Coordinates of C-alpha atoms and ligand atoms in Angstrom, one line a residue:
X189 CA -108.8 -114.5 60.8
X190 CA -105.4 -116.1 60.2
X191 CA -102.6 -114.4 61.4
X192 CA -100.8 -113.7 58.5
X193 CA -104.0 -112.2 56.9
X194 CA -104.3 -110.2 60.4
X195 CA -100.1 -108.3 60.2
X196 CA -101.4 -107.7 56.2
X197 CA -103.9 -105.8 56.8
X198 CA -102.1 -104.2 60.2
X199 CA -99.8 -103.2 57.4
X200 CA -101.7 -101.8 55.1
X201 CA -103.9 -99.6 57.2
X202 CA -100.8 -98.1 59.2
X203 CA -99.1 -97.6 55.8
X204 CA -102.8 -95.9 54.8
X205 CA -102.1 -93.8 58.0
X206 CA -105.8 -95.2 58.6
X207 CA -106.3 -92.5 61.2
X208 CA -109.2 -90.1 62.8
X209 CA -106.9 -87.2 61.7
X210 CA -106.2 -88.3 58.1
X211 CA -110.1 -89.4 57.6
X212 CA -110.9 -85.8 59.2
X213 CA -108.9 -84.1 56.7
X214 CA -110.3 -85.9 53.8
X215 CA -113.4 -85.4 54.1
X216 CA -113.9 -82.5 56.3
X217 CA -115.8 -81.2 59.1
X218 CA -119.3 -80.4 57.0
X219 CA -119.0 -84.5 55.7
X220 CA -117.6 -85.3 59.8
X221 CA -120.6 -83.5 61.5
X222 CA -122.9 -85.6 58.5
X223 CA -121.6 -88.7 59.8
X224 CA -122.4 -87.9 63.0
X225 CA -126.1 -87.9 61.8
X226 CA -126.1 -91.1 59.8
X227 CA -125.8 -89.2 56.7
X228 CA -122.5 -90.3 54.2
X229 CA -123.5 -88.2 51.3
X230 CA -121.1 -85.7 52.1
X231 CA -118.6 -87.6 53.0
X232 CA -119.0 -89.6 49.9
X233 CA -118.6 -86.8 47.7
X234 CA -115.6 -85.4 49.7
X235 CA -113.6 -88.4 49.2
X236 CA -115.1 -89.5 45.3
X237 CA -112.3 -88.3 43.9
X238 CA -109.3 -88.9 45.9
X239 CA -106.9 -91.7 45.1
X240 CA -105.3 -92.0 48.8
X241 CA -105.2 -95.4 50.6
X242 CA -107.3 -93.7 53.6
X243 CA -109.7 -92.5 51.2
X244 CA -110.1 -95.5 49.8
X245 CA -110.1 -97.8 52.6
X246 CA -113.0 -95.4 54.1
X247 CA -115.1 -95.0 51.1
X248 CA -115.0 -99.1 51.3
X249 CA -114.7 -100.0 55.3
X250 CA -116.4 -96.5 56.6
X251 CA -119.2 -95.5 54.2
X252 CA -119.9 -98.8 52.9
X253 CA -119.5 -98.2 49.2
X254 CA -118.6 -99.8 45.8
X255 CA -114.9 -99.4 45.0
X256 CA -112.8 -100.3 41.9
X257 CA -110.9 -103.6 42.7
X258 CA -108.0 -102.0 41.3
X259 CA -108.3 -99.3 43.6
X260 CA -108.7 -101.5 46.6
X261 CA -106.0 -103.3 45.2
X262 CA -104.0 -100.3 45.7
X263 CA -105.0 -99.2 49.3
X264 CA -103.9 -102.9 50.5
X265 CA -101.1 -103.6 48.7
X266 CA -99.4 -106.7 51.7
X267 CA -102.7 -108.5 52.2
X268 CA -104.4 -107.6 48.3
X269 CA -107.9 -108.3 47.1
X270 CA -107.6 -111.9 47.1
X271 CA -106.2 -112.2 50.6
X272 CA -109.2 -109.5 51.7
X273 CA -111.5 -111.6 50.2
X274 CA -110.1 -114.7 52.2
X275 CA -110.3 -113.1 55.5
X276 CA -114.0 -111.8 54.7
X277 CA -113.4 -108.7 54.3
X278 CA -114.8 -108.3 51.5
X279 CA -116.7 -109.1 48.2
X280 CA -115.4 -108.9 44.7
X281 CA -118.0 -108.7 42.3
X282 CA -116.6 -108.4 38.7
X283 CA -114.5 -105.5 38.9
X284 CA -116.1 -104.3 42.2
X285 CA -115.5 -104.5 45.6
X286 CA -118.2 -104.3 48.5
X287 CA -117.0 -104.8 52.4
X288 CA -118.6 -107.5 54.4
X289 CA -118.0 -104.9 57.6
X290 CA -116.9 -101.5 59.3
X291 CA -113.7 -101.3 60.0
X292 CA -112.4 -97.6 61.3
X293 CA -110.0 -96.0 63.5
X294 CA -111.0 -94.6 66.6
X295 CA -109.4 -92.0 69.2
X296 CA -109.3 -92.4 72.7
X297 CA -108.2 -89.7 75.4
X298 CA -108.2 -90.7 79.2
X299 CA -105.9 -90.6 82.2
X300 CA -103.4 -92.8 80.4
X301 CA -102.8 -90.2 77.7
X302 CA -104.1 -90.4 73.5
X303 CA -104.1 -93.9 72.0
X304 CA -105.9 -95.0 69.0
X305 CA -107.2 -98.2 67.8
X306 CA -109.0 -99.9 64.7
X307 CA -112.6 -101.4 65.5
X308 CA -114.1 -104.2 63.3
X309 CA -118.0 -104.6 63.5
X310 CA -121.1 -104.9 61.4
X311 CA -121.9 -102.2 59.2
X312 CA -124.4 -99.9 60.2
X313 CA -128.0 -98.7 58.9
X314 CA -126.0 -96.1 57.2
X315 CA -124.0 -98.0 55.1
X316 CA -126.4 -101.3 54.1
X317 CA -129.3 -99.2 53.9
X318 CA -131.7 -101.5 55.3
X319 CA -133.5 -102.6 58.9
X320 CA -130.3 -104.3 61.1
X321 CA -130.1 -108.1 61.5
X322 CA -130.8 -109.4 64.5
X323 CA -127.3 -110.6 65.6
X324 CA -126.2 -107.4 64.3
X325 CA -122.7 -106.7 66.0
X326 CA -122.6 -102.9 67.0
X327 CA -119.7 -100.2 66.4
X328 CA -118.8 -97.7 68.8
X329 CA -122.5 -96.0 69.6
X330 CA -122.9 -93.0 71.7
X331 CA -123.7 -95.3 74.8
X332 CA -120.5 -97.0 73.7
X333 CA -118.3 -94.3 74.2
X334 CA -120.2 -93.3 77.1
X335 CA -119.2 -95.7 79.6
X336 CA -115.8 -96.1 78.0
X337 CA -115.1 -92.3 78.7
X338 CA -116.7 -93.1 82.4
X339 CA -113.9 -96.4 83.2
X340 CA -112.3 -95.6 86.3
X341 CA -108.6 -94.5 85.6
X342 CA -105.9 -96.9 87.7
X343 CA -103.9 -99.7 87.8
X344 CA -105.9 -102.8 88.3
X345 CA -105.4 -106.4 88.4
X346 CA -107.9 -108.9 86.9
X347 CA -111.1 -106.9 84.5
X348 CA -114.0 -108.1 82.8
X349 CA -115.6 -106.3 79.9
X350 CA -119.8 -108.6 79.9
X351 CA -121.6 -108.5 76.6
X352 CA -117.9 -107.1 74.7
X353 CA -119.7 -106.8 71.5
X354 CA -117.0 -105.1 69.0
X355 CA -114.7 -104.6 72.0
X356 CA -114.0 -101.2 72.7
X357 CA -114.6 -101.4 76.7
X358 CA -111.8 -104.6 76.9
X359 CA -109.9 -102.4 74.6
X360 CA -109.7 -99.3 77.3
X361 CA -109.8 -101.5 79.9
X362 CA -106.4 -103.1 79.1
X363 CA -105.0 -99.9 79.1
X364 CA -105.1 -100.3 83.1
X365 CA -105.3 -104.0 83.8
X366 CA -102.8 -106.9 83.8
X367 CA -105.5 -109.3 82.4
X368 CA -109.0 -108.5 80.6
X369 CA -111.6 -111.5 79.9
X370 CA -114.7 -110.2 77.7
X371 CA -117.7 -112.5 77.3
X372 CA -120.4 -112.5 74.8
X373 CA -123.7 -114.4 73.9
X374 CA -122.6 -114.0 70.1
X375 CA -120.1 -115.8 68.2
X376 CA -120.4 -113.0 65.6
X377 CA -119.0 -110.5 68.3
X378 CA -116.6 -112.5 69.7
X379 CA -114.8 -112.7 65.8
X380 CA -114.9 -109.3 65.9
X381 CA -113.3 -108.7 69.1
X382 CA -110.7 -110.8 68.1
X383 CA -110.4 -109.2 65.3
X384 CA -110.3 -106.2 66.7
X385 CA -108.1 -107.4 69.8
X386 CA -105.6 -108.8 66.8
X387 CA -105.5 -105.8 64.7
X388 CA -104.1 -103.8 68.2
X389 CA -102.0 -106.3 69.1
X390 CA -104.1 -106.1 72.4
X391 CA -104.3 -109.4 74.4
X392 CA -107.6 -110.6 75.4
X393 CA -109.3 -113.7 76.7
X394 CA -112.6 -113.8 75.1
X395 CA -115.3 -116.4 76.1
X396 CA -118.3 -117.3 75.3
X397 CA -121.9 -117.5 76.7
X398 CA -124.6 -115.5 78.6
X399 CA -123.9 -112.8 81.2
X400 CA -122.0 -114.4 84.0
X401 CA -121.8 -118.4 82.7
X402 CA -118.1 -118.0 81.0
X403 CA -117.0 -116.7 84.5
X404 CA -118.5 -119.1 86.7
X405 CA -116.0 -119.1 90.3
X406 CA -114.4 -116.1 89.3
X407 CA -113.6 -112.8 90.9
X408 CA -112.7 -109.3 89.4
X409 CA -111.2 -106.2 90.4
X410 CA -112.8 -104.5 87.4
X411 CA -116.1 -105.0 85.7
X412 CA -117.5 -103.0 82.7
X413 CA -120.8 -103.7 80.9
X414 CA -123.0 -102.4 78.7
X415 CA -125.3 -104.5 79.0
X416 CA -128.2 -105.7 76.6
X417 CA -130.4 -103.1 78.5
X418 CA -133.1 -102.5 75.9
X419 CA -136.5 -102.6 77.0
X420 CA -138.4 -104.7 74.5
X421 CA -142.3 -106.0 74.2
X422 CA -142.0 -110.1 74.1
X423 CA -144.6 -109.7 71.4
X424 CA -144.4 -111.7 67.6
X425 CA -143.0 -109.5 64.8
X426 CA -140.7 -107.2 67.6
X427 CA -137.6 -108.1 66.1
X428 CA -135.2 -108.9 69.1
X429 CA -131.9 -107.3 68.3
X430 CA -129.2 -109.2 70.1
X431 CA -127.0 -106.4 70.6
X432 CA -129.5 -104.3 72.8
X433 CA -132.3 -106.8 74.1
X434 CA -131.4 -109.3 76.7
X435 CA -134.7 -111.6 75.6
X436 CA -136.3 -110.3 79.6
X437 CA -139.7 -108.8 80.5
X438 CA -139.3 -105.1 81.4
X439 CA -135.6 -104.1 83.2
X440 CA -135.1 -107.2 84.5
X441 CA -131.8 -108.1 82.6
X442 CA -130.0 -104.8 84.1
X443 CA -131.6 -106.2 87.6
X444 CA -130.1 -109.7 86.8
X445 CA -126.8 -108.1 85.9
X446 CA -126.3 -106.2 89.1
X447 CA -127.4 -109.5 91.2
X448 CA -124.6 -110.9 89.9
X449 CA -122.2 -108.7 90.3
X450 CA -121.7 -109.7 94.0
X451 CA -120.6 -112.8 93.0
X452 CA -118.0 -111.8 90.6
X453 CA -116.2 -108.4 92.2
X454 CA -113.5 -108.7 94.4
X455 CA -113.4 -106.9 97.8
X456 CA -113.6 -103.5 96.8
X457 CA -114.3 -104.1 93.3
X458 CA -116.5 -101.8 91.1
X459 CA -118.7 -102.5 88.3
X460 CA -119.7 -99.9 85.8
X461 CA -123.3 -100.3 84.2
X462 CA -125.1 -98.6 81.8
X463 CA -128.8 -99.1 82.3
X464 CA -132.3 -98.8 81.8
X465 CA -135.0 -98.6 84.9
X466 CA -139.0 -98.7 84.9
X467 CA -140.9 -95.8 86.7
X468 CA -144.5 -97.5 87.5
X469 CA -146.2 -97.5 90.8
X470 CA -142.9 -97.2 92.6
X471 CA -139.8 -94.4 91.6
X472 CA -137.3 -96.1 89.3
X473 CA -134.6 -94.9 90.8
X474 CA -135.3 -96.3 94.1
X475 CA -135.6 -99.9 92.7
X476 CA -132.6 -99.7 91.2
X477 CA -131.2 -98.7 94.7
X478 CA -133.0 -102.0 95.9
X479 CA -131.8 -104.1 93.7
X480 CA -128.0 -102.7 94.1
X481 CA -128.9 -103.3 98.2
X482 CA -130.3 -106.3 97.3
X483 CA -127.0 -107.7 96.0
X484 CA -125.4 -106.4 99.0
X485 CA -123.2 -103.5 97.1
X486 CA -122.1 -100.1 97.7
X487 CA -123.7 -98.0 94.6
X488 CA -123.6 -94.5 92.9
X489 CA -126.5 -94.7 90.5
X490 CA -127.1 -91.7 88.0
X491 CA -129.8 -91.0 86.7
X492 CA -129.2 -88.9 83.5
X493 CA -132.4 -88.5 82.1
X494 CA -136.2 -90.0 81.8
X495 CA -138.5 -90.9 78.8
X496 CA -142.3 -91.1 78.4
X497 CA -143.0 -94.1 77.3
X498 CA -143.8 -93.0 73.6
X499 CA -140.3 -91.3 73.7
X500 CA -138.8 -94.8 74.3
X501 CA -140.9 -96.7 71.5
X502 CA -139.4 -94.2 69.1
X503 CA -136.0 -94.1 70.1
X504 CA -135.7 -97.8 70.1
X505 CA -138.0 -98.5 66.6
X506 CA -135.9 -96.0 65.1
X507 CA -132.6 -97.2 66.9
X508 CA -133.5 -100.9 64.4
X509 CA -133.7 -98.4 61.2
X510 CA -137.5 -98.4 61.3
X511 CA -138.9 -95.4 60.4
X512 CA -142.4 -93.4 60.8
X513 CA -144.2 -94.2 57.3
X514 CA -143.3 -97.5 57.0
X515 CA -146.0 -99.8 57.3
X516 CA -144.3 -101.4 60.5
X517 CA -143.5 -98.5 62.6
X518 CA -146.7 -97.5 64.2
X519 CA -147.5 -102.0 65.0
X520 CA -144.3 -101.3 66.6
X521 CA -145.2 -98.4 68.4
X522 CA -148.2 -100.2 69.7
X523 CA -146.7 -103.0 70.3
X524 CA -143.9 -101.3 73.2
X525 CA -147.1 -99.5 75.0
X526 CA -149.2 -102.1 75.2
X527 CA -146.0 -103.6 76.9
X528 CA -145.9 -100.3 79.1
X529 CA -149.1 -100.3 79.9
X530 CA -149.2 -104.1 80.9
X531 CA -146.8 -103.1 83.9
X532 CA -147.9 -99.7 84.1
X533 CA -145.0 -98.3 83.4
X534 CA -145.3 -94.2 83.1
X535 CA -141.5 -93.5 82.5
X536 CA -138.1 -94.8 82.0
X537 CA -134.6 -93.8 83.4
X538 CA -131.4 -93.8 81.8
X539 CA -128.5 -93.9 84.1
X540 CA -124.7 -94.6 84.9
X541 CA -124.2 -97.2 87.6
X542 CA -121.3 -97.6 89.7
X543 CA -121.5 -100.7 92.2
X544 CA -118.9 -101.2 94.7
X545 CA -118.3 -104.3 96.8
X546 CA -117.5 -103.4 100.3
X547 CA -114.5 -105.0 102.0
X548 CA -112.1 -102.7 100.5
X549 CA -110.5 -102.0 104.0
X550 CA -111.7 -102.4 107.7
X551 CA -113.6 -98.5 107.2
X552 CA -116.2 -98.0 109.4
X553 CA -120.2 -98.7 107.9
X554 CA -120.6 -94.9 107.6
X555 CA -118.3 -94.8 104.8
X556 CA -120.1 -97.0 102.6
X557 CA -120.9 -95.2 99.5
X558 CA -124.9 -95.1 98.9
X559 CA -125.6 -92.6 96.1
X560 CA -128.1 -92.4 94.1
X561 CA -128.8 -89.2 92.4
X562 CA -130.3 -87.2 89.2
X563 CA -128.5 -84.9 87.2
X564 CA -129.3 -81.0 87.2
X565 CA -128.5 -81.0 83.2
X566 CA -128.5 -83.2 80.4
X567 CA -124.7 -83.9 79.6
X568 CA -125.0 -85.1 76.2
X569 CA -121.1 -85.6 75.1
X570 CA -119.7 -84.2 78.2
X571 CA -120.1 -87.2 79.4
X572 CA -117.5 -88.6 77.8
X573 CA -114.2 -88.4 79.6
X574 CA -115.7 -88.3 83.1
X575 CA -113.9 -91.5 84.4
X576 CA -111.0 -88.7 86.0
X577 CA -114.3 -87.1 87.4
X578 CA -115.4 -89.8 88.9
X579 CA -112.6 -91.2 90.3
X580 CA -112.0 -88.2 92.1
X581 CA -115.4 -87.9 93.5
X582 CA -114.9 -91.5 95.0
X583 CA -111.7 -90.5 96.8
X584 CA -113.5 -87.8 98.1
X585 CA -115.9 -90.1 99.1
X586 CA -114.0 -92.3 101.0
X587 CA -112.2 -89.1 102.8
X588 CA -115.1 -87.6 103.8
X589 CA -118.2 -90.0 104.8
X590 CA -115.9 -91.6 106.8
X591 CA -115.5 -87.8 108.9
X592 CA -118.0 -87.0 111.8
X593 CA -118.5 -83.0 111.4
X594 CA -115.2 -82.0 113.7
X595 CA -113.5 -83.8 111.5
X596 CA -114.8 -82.2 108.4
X597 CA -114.7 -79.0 110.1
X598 CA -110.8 -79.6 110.7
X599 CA -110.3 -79.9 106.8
X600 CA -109.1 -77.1 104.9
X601 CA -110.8 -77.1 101.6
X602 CA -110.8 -75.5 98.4
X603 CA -113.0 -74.5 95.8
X604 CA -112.7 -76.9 92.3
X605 CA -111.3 -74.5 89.3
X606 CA -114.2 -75.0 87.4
X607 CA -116.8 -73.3 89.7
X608 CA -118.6 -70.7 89.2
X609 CA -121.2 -69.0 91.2
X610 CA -124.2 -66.8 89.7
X611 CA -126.6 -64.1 91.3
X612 CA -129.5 -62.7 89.8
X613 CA -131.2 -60.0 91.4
X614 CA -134.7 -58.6 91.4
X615 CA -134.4 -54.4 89.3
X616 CA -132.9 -52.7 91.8
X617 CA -132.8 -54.9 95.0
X618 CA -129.3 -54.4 96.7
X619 CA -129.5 -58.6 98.2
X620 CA -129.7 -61.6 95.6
X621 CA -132.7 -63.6 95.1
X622 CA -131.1 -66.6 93.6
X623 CA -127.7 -67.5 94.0
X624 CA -126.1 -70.5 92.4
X625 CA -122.7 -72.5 92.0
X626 CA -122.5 -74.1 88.7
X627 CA -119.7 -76.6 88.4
X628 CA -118.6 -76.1 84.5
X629 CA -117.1 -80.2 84.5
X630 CA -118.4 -83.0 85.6
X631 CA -121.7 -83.7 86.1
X632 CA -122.1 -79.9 85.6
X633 CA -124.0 -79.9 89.0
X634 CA -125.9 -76.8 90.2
X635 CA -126.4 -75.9 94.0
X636 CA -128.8 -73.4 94.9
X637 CA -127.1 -71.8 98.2
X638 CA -128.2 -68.9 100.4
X639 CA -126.3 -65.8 102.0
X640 CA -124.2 -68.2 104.4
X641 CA -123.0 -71.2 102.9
X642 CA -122.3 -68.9 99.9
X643 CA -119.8 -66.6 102.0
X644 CA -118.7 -70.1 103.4
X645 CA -117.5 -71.8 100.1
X646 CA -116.1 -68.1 98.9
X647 CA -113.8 -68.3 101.6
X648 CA -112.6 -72.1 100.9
X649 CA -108.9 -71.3 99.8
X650 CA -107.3 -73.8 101.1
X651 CA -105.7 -71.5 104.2
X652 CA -108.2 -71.4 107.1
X653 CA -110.0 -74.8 108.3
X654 CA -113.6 -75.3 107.7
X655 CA -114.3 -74.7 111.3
X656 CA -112.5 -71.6 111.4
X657 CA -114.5 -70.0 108.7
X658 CA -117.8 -71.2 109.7
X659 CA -117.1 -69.1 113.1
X660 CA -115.8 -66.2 111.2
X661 CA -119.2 -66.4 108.5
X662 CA -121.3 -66.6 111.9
X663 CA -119.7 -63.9 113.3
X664 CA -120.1 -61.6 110.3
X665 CA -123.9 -62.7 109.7
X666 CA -124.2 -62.3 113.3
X667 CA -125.8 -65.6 113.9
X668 CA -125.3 -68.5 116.2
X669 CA -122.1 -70.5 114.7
X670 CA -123.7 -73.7 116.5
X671 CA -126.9 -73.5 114.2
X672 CA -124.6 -72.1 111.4
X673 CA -122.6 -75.1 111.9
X674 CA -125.6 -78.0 111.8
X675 CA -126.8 -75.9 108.9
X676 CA -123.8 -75.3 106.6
X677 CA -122.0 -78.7 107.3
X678 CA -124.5 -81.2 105.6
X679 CA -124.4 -78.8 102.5
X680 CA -120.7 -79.0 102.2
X681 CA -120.2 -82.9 102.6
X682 CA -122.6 -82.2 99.2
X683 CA -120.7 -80.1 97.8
X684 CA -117.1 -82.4 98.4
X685 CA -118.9 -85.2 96.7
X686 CA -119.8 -83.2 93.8
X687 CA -116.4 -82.0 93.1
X688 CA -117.6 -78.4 93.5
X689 CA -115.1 -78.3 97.4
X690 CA -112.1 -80.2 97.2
X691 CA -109.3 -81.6 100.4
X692 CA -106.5 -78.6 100.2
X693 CA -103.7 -81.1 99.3
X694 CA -101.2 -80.7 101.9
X695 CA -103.3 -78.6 104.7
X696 CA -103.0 -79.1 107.6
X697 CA -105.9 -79.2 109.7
Ligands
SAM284 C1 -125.1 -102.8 73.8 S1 -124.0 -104.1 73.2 C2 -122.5 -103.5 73.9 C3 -121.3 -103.8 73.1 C4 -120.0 -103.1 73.6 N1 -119.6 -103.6 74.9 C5 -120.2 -101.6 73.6 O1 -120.1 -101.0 74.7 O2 -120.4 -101.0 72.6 C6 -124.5 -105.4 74.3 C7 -123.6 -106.7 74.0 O3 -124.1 -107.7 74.9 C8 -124.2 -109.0 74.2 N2 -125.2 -109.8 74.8 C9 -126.6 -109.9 74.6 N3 -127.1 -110.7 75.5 C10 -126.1 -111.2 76.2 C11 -126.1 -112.2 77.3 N4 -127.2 -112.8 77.7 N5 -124.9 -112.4 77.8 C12 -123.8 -111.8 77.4 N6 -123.8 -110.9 76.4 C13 -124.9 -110.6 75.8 C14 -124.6 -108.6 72.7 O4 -124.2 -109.6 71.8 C15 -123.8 -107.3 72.6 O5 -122.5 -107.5 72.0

């Protein structure tokens, strides 16, 4: 889009105050929740008869409705219909106007502080009404704001954002790095981005071609994808949606992705994935351990959640706008377990993946992080905004793999704020069956601990080392604190990389 077109409409929707807030308001939170579902009705009817520029600009850029020229004429008043027309914004038809794509503001929260942005991208199902088109360029999804909420917080230098799509990952990436190249397979995404990059006044270098080409040579400090992931039958009459379906057999675009990786971070780089693995004769997990080993990185893979195989042909067919009753949903269904079935493939996992290269300093090979894990509780949104979490969790990490256990017994730790611990008891037993700490942020881990480690972690306020308490707990359970020791210690290097213990800043040991 032209520049001149691009500061119009910059104009226009700050003058609109084109914002979450003012949207909210319009049209609130029964229509906002609706939304949230796919459903515009309410929203629709909320904002029918308001004249406002933001009411206008959403009923038009948001919902995907008709709207009076005059009125859009109104809402836009630098660029007008005629220049909104030019920069392909929209349609005029007669006395109508219909938008060519979604444009909305979107809020962001992180370490850096609030921000907000406009995003350009196709329209959804919700507003065309019809099955996507395969180079359909996606919005902010849930699995979009997923790994944007998990990006790392800090400074970096050089970041790239692989398969940018509408851009939001570059967009929170060049809130911490000097430079931010995003690469896509589509031309149609790339406009976008720019688009999107322009209307922020964000500066990004976007290139394109397929996963790693545009990079070729090139080393990053930062590396963020969410990848084309999909899992999709290579069958005729599957349509092959370029913004979730890499054009592989099985995972083996997510396994292609970390591969390359090696190749592109810097020492002591990380990548963040999103991802999907197979479960068939082997556990899913552990090949995506292999293939992270494989490439020779550090990982932290999380595994949020599995699928039956049914589960993922619906998610996916519906995902496309295909629904049960139309005459192509159950082929479809077929067609993604005959695929399963091929590779014998009894579930699928869904996980977070953070790869690290090694060679951040000279540490010694025990502290190489090699995680791989599944989560106690679905997080649903929680997820979002766990990049603080995480970063935390590597920093503890780093402090504490590298410990043998007299170091780790010389730390004083604490326990996180957001602990709790629960007992239940058998009708009236005096001594607790079950006790359990539940970690209320994060990864909202659970621990099942017993009588020891329980007294242990209650004492963890920062004063007395770990050493020292584990002698006193031994002493008061009147056990041998040299078993007590080999027993409790493994649990609590656990319980430092889950957040749940934390390093007493300032203690000395
Ligand atoms: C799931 S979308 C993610 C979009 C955006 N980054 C986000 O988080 O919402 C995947 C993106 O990868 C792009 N893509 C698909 N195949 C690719 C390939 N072989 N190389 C690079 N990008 C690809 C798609 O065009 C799409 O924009």
């Amino acid at each position: 889009m032209h520049a001149h077109l691009l500061a119009a409409l910059r104009a226009d929707l700050s003058t609109a105050s084109f914002r979450v807030d003012t949207l909210r308001e319009l049209w609130g939170p029964m229509a906002d929740a609706a939304l949230g579902r796919g459903d515009r009705v309410p929203a629709a009817r909320a904002l029918e008869s308001r004249d406002e520029p933001a009411a206008i600009l959403a009923r038009l850029f948001v919902l995907g409705l008709e709207v009076d020229a005059s009125e859009v004429a109104a809402a836009l008043p630098t660029l007008g219909v005629a220049g909104a027309v030019d920069a392909e914004l929209l349609e005029q038809h007669g006395g109508l106007c219909v938008a060519t794509l979604d444009l909305r503001p979107y809020d962001v929260i992180d370490a850096r502080g609030a921000a907000w942005w406009w995003l350009a991208s196709d329209l959804g199902e919700m507003a065309t009404g019809g099955a996507l088109r395969p180079d359909h360029v996606l919005g902010v999804g849930g699995a979009s704001s997923t790994l944007a909420g998990l990006q790392l917080p800090g400074r970096v230098g050089r970041a790239l954002d692989l398969g940018t799509g509408s851009g939001i990952q570059a967009l929170h990436l060049a809130r911490e790095a000097e430079e931010v190249v995003a690469t896509d397979i589509s031309t149609r995404a790339l406009d976008f981005a720019a688009m999107t990059a322009g209307l922020n006044e964000v500066s990004l270098d976007l290139r394109l071609g397929s996963l790693f080409e545009p990079v070729a040579g090139e080393r990053f400090d930062r590396i963020v994808s969410n990848p084309p992931f999909v899992i999709t039958p290579r069958r005729p009459g599957v349509p092959e949606y370029e913004y979730r379906d890499g054009g592989r057999v099985g995972d083996a675009l997510l396994s292609e992705v970390v591969a390359g990786l090696a190749e592109h971070l810097a020492p002591g780089g990380v990548a963040q994935l999103l991802g999907n693995w197979e479960y068939g004769a082997r556990d899913g997990l552990e090949r995506a351990v292999e293939w992270a080993e494989e490439a020779g990185l550090e990982y932290w893979l999380i595994e949020r959640e599995t699928q039956d195989p049914a589960a993922y042909a619906e998610t996916w067919i519906r995902d496309g706008g295909t629904r049960p009753g139309h005459p192509d949903y159950e082929p479809l269904v077929d067609a993604w377990l005959d695929d399963f079935e091929a590779r014998g493939v009894r579930a699928i996992g869904f996980g977070y993946l953070l790869l690290r290269a090694p060679g951040r300093t000279a540490s010694a090979p025990l502290a190489a992080l090699a995680r791989a894990e599944r989560l106690d509780a679905a997080l649903g949104d929680a997820a979002a905004g766990l990049g603080g979490h995480l970063s935390e969790a590597l920093a503890a990490h780093d402090a504490i793999a590298a410990l043998d256990d007299d170091g780790l017994a010389a730390l004083h730790l604490e326990v996180a704020p957001d602990v709790t611990e629960e007992r239940h008891y058998w009708p009236g037993d005096e001594h607790p069956t079950v006790m359990t700490l539940r970690q209320g942020g994060g990864f909202r881990r659970e621990f099942r601990v017993g009588t020891a480690l329980a007294a242990v972690v209650g004492a963890c306020d920062g004063e007395l080392s770990l050493g020292s308490i584990l002698v006193a707990v031994a002493a008061l359970l009147d056990v041998d604190d040299g078993a007590l020791r080999a027993e409790i210690l493994p649990e609590v290097r656990e319980l430092c990389l889950g957040g749940l213990l934390r390093i007493h800043a300032g203690a000395a040991s």
